[in-house]
mmCIF file of C-alpha atoms in Angstrom:
data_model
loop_
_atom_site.group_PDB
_atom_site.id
_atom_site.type_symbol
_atom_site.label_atom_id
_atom_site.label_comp_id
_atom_site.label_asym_id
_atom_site.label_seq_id
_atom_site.Cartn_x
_atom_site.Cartn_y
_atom_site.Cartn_z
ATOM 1 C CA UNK J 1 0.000 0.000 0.000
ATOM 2 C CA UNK J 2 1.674 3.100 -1.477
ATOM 3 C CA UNK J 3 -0.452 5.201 1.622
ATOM 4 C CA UNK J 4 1.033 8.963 2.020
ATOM 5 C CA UNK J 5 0.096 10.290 5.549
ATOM 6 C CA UNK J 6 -0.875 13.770 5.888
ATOM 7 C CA UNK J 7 0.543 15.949 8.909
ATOM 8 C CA UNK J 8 -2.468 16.872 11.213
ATOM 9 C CA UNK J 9 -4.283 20.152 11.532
ATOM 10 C CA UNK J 10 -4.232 21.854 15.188
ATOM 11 C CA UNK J 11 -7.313 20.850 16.853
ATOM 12 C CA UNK J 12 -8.487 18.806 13.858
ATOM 13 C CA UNK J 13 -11.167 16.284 14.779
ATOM 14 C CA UNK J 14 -10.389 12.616 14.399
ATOM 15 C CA UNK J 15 -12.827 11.538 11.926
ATOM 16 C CA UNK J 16 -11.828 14.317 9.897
ATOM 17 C CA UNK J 17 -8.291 13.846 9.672
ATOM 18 C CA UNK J 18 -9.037 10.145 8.819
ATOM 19 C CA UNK J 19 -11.134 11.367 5.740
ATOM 20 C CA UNK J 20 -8.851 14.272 4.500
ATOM 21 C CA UNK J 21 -5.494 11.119 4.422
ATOM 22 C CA UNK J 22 -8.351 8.489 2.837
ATOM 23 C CA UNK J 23 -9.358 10.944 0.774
ATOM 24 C CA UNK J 24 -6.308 12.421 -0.622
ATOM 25 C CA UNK J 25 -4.727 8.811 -0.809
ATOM 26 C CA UNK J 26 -7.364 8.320 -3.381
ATOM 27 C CA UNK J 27 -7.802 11.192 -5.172
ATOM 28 C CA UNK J 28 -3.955 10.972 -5.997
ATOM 29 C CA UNK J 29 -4.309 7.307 -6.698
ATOM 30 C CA UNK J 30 -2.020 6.074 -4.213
ATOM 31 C CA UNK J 31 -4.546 3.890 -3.373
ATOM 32 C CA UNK J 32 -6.027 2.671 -6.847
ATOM 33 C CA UNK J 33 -9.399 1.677 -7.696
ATOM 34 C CA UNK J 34 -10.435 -1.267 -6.983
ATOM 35 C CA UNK J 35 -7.894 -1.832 -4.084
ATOM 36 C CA UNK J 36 -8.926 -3.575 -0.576
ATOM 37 C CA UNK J 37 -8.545 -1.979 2.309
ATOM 38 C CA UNK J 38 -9.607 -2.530 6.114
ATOM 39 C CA UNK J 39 -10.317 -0.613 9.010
ATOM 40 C CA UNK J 40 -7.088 -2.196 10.651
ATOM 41 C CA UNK J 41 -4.952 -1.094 8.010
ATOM 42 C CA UNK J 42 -5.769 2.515 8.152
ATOM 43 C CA UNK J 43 -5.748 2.581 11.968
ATOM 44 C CA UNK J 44 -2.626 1.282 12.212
ATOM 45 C CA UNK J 45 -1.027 3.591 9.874
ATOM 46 C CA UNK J 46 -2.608 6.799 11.371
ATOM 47 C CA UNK J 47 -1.985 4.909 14.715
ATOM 48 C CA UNK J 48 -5.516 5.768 15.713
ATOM 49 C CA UNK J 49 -8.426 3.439 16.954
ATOM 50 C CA UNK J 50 -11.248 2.451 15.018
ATOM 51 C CA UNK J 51 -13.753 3.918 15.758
ATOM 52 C CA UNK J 52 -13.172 6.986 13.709
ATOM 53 C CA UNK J 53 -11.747 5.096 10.535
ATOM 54 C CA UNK J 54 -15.126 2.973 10.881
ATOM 55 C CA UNK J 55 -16.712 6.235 10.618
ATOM 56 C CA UNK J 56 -14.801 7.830 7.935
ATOM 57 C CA UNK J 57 -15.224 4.864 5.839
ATOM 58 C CA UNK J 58 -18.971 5.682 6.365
ATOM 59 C CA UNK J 59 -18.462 9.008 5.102
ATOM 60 C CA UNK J 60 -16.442 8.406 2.483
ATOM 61 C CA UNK J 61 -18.683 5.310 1.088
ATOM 62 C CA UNK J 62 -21.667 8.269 1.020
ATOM 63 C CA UNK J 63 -19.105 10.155 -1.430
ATOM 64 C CA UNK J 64 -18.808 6.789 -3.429
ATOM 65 C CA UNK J 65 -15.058 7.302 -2.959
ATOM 66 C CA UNK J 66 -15.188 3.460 -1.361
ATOM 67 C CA UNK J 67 -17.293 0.786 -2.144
ATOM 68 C CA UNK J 68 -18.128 -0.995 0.992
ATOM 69 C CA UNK J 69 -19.225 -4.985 0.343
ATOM 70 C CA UNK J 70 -20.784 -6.411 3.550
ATOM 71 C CA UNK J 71 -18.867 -9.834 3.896
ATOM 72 C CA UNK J 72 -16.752 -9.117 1.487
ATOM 73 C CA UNK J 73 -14.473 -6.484 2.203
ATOM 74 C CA UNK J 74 -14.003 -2.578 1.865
ATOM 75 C CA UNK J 75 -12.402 -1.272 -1.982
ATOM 76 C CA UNK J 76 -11.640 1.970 -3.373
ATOM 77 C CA UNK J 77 -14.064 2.684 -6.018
ATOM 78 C CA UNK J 78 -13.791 2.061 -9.254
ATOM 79 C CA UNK J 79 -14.435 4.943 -11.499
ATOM 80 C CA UNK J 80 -17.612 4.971 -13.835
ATOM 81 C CA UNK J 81 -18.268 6.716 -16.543
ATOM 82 C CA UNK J 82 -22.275 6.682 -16.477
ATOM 83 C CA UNK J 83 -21.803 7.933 -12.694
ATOM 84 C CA UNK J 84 -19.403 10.532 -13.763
ATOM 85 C CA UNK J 85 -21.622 12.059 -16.421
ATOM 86 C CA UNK J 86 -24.554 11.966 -13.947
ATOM 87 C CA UNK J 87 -22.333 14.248 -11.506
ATOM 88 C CA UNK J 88 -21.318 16.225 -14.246
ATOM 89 C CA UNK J 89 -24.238 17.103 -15.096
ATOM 90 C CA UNK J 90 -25.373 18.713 -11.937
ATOM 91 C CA UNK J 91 -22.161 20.758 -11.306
ATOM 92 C CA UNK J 92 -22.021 22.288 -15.106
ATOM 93 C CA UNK J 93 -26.476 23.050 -14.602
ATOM 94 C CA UNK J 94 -25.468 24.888 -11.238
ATOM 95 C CA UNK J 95 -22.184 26.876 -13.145
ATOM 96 C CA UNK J 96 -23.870 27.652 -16.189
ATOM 97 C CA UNK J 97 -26.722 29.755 -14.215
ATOM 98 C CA UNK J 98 -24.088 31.050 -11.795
ATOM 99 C CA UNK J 99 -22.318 32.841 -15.241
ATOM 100 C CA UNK J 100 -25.023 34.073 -16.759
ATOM 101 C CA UNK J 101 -25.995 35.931 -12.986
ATOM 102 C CA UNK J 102 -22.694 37.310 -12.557
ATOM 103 C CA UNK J 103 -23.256 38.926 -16.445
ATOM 104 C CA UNK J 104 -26.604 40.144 -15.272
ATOM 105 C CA UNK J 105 -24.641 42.034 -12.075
ATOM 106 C CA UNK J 106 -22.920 44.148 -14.648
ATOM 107 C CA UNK J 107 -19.198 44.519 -12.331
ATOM 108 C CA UNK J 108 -16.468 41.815 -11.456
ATOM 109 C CA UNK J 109 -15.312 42.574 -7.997
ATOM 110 C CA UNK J 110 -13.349 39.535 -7.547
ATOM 111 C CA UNK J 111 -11.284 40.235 -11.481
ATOM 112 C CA UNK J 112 -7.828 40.522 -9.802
ATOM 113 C CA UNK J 113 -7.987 36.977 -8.456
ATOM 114 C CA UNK J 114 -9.814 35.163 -11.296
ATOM 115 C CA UNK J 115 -6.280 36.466 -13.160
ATOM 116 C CA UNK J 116 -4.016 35.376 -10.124
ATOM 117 C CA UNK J 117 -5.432 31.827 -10.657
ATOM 118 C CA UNK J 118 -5.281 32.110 -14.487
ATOM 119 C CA UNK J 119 -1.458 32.905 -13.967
ATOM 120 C CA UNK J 120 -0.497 30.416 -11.578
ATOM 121 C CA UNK J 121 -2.092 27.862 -14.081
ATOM 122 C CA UNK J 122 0.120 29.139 -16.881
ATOM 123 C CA UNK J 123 3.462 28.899 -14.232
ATOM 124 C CA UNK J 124 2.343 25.507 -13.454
ATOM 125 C CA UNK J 125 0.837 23.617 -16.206
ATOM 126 C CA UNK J 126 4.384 22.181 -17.561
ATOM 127 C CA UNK J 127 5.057 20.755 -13.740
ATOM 128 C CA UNK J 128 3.669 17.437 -12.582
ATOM 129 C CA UNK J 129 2.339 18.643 -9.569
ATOM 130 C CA UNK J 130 -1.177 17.967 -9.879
ATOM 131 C CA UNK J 131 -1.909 18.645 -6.523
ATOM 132 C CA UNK J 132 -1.702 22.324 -6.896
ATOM 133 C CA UNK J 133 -3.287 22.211 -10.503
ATOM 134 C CA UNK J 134 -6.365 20.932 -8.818
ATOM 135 C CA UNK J 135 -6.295 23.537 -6.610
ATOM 136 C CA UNK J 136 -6.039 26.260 -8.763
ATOM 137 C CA UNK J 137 -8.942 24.710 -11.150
ATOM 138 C CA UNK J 138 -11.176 24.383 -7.801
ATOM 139 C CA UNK J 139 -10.677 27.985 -6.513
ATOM 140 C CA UNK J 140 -11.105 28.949 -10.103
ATOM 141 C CA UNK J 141 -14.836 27.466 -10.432
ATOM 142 C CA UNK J 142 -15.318 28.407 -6.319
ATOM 143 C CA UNK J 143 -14.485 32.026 -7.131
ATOM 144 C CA UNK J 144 -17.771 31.996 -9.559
ATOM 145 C CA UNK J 145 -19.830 31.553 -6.747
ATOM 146 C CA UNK J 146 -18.124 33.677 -4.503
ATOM 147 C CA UNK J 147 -19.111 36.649 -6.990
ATOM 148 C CA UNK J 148 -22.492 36.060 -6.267
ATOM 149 C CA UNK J 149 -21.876 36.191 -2.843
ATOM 150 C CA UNK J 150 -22.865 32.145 -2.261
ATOM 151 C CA UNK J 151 -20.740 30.594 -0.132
ATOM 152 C CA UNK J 152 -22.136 27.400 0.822
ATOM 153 C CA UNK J 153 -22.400 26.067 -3.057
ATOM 154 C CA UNK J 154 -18.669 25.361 -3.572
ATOM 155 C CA UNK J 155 -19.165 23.093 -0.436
ATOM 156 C CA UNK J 156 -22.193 21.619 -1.410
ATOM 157 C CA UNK J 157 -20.330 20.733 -5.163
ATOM 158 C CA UNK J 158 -16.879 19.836 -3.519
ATOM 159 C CA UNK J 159 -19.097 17.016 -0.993
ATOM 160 C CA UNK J 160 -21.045 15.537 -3.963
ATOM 161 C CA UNK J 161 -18.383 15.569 -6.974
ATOM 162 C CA UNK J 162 -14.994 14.296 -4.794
ATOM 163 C CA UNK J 163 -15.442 11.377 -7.127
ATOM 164 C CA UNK J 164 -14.929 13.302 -10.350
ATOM 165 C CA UNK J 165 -11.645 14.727 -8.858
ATOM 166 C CA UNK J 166 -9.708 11.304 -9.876
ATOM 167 C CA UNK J 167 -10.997 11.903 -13.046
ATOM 168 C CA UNK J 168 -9.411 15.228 -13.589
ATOM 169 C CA UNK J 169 -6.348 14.042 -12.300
ATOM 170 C CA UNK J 170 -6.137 10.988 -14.323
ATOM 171 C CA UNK J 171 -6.276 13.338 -17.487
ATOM 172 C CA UNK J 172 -3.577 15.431 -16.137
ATOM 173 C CA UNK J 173 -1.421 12.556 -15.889
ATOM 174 C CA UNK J 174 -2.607 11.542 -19.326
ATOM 175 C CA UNK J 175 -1.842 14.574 -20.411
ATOM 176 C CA UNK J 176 -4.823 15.436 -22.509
ATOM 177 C CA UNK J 177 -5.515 18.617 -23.159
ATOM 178 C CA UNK J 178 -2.583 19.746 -21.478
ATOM 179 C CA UNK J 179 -2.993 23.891 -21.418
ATOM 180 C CA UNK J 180 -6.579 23.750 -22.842
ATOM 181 C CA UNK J 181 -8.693 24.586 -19.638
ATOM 182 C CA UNK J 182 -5.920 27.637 -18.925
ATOM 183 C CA UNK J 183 -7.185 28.702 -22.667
ATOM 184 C CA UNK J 184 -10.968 28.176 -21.899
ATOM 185 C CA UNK J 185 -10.616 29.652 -17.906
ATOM 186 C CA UNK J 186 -9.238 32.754 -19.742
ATOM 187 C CA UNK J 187 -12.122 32.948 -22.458
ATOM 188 C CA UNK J 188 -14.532 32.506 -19.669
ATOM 189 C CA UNK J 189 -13.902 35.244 -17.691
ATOM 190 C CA UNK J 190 -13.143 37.330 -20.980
ATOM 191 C CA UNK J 191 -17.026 36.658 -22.183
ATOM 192 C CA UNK J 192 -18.192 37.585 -18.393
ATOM 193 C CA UNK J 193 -16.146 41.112 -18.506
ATOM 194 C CA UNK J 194 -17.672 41.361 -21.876
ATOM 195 C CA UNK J 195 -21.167 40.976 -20.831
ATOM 196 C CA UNK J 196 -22.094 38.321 -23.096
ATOM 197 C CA UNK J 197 -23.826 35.381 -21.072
ATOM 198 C CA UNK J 198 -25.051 33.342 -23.555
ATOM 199 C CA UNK J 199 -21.341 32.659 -24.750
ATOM 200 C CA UNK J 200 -20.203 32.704 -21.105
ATOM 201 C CA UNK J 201 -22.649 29.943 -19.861
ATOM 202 C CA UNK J 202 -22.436 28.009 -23.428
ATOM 203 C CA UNK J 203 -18.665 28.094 -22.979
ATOM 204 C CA UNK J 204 -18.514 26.996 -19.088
ATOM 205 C CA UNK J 205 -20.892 23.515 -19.990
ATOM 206 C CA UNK J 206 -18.666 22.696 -22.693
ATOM 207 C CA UNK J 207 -15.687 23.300 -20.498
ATOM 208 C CA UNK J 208 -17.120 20.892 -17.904
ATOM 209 C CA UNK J 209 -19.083 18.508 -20.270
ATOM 210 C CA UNK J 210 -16.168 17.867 -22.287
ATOM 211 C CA UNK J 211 -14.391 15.759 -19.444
ATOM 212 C CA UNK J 212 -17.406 13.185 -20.648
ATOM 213 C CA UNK J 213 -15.295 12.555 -24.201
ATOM 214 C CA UNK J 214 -12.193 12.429 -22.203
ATOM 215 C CA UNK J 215 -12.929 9.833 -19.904
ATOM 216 C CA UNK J 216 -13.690 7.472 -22.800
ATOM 217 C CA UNK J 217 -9.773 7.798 -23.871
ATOM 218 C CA UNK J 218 -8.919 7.233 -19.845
ATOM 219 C CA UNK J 219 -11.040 3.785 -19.626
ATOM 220 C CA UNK J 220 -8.454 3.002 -22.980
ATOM 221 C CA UNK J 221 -5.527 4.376 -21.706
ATOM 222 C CA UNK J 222 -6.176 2.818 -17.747
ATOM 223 C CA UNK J 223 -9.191 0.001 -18.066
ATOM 224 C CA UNK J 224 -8.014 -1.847 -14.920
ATOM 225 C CA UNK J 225 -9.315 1.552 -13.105
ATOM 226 C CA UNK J 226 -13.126 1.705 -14.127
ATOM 227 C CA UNK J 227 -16.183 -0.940 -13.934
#
C-alpha cells in the first residue's frame, strides 16, 4: 500500500483527519481503484483506533469514494463513466446559471484573483504537480460563486463531486488537453467582462461537459481503473 500520511491540523477532529489522508490517498491514486482496504490497516497507519476510521469509511462510502461490500471487504471505487456524467451534469447546470448571474450584475469585484489563478495555471501547467493544478482549477470554479456572494455552493459541489476529482487528475497525468482549460478559464472570464452570457454559460458547460469525451480515452488508456 503506497499510503502517504498527511501531517495533522491543530485541533483537527479525528474523523476528519481520517477522511482528509483516505481521501487524498485516493484522489492521488495512491490507493487505486479497486484496491482492498480494512479498518485495521488505516488505523494502524494513522496509529488511531477504530472507531473513527469505521466512521470515515462511512463518510467516504456516502461520497462513493469506497465501495463498501458487507462480507466481502471494503475497496476503493472504481471509477464509472455513467456515474461521472450523472455528476457532471449537476455541477455544469449549477455553473452555467451562476455565469449568466454574474453577467446580469454588470461589475467583477473579484477580477484581480480570477487572473491570479489564471497565472499560476500558466506557471504551473508544464510541472507534474497535480496537486496544486487541482487547486487552482477548484478555486477557479469556487471564485464563480463567490461573486455572487454564495458561499455554501462550492461546499455543497466539492461534498457531492470528490469522485470526479480522480478523473481530472487521471487526465492530467494523461496529459490530454494539457494547457486547454488555462485557454478556456481565460475565455470565460473574458465573455463575463464582456457581458455576453449566452457565450459565457455556453462556454462553461462545454468546459465541464467535455471531461465526458475524455474519460472514454482514460477507460483506454487505464481500463483496470473503471467498472
Amino acid at each position: 500500500m503506497n499510503f502517504k500520511i498527511l501531517e495533522r491540523k491543530d485541533r483537527e477532529k479525528t474523523k476528519d483527519y481520517v477522511i482528509r489522508n483516505m481521501r487524498y490517498n485516493i484522489l492521488f491514486f495512491n490507493l487505486v481503484p479497486g484496491e482492498k482496504i480494512s479498518e485495521n490497516q488505516i488505523s494502524d497507519l494513522l496509529n488511531l483506533s477504530r472507531t473513527p476510521v469505521r466512521e470515515a469509511f462511512i463518510d467516504l462510502n456516502s461520497s462513493l469514494l469506497l465501495d463498501i461490500k458487507p462480507q466481502i471487504g471494503t475497496f476503493i471505487s472504481f471509477l464509472n463513466i455513467d456515474m461521472s456524467k450523472e455528476l457532471l451534469f449537476f455541477r455544469s447546470s449549477l455553473e452555467q446559471n451562476a455565469v449568466i448571474e454574474i453577467c446580469k450584475k454588470g461589475n467583477l469585484t473579484l477580477e484581480k484573483e480570477f487572473n491570479e489563478i489564471i497565472e499560476k495555471e500558466q506557471m504551473l501547467h508544464q510541472t507534474n504537480d497535480f496537486e496544486k493544478l487541482i487547486k487552482l482549477d477548484n478555486r477557479f470554479h469556487e471564485l464563480i460563486f463567490e461573486e455572487l456572494n454564495y458561499k455554501k455552493i462550492p461546499k455543497i459541489i466539492e461534498n457531492n463531486t470528490s469522485y470526479l476529482i480522480r478523473m481530472r487528475i487521471l487526465r492530467l497525468k494523461a496529459n490530454i488537453r494539457q494547457t486547454n482549460y488555462i485557454d478556456e478559464h481565460k475565455n470565460i472570464l473574458e465573455l463575463i467582462k464582456n457581458n455576453s452570457p449566452k457565450e459565457a454559460s455556453r462556454l462553461i458547460t462545454s468546459h465541464i461537459l467535455e471531461l465526458i469525451d475524455d474519460m472514454k480515452i482514460l477507460n483506454n488508456k487505464y481500463p483496470d481503473y473503471f467498472n
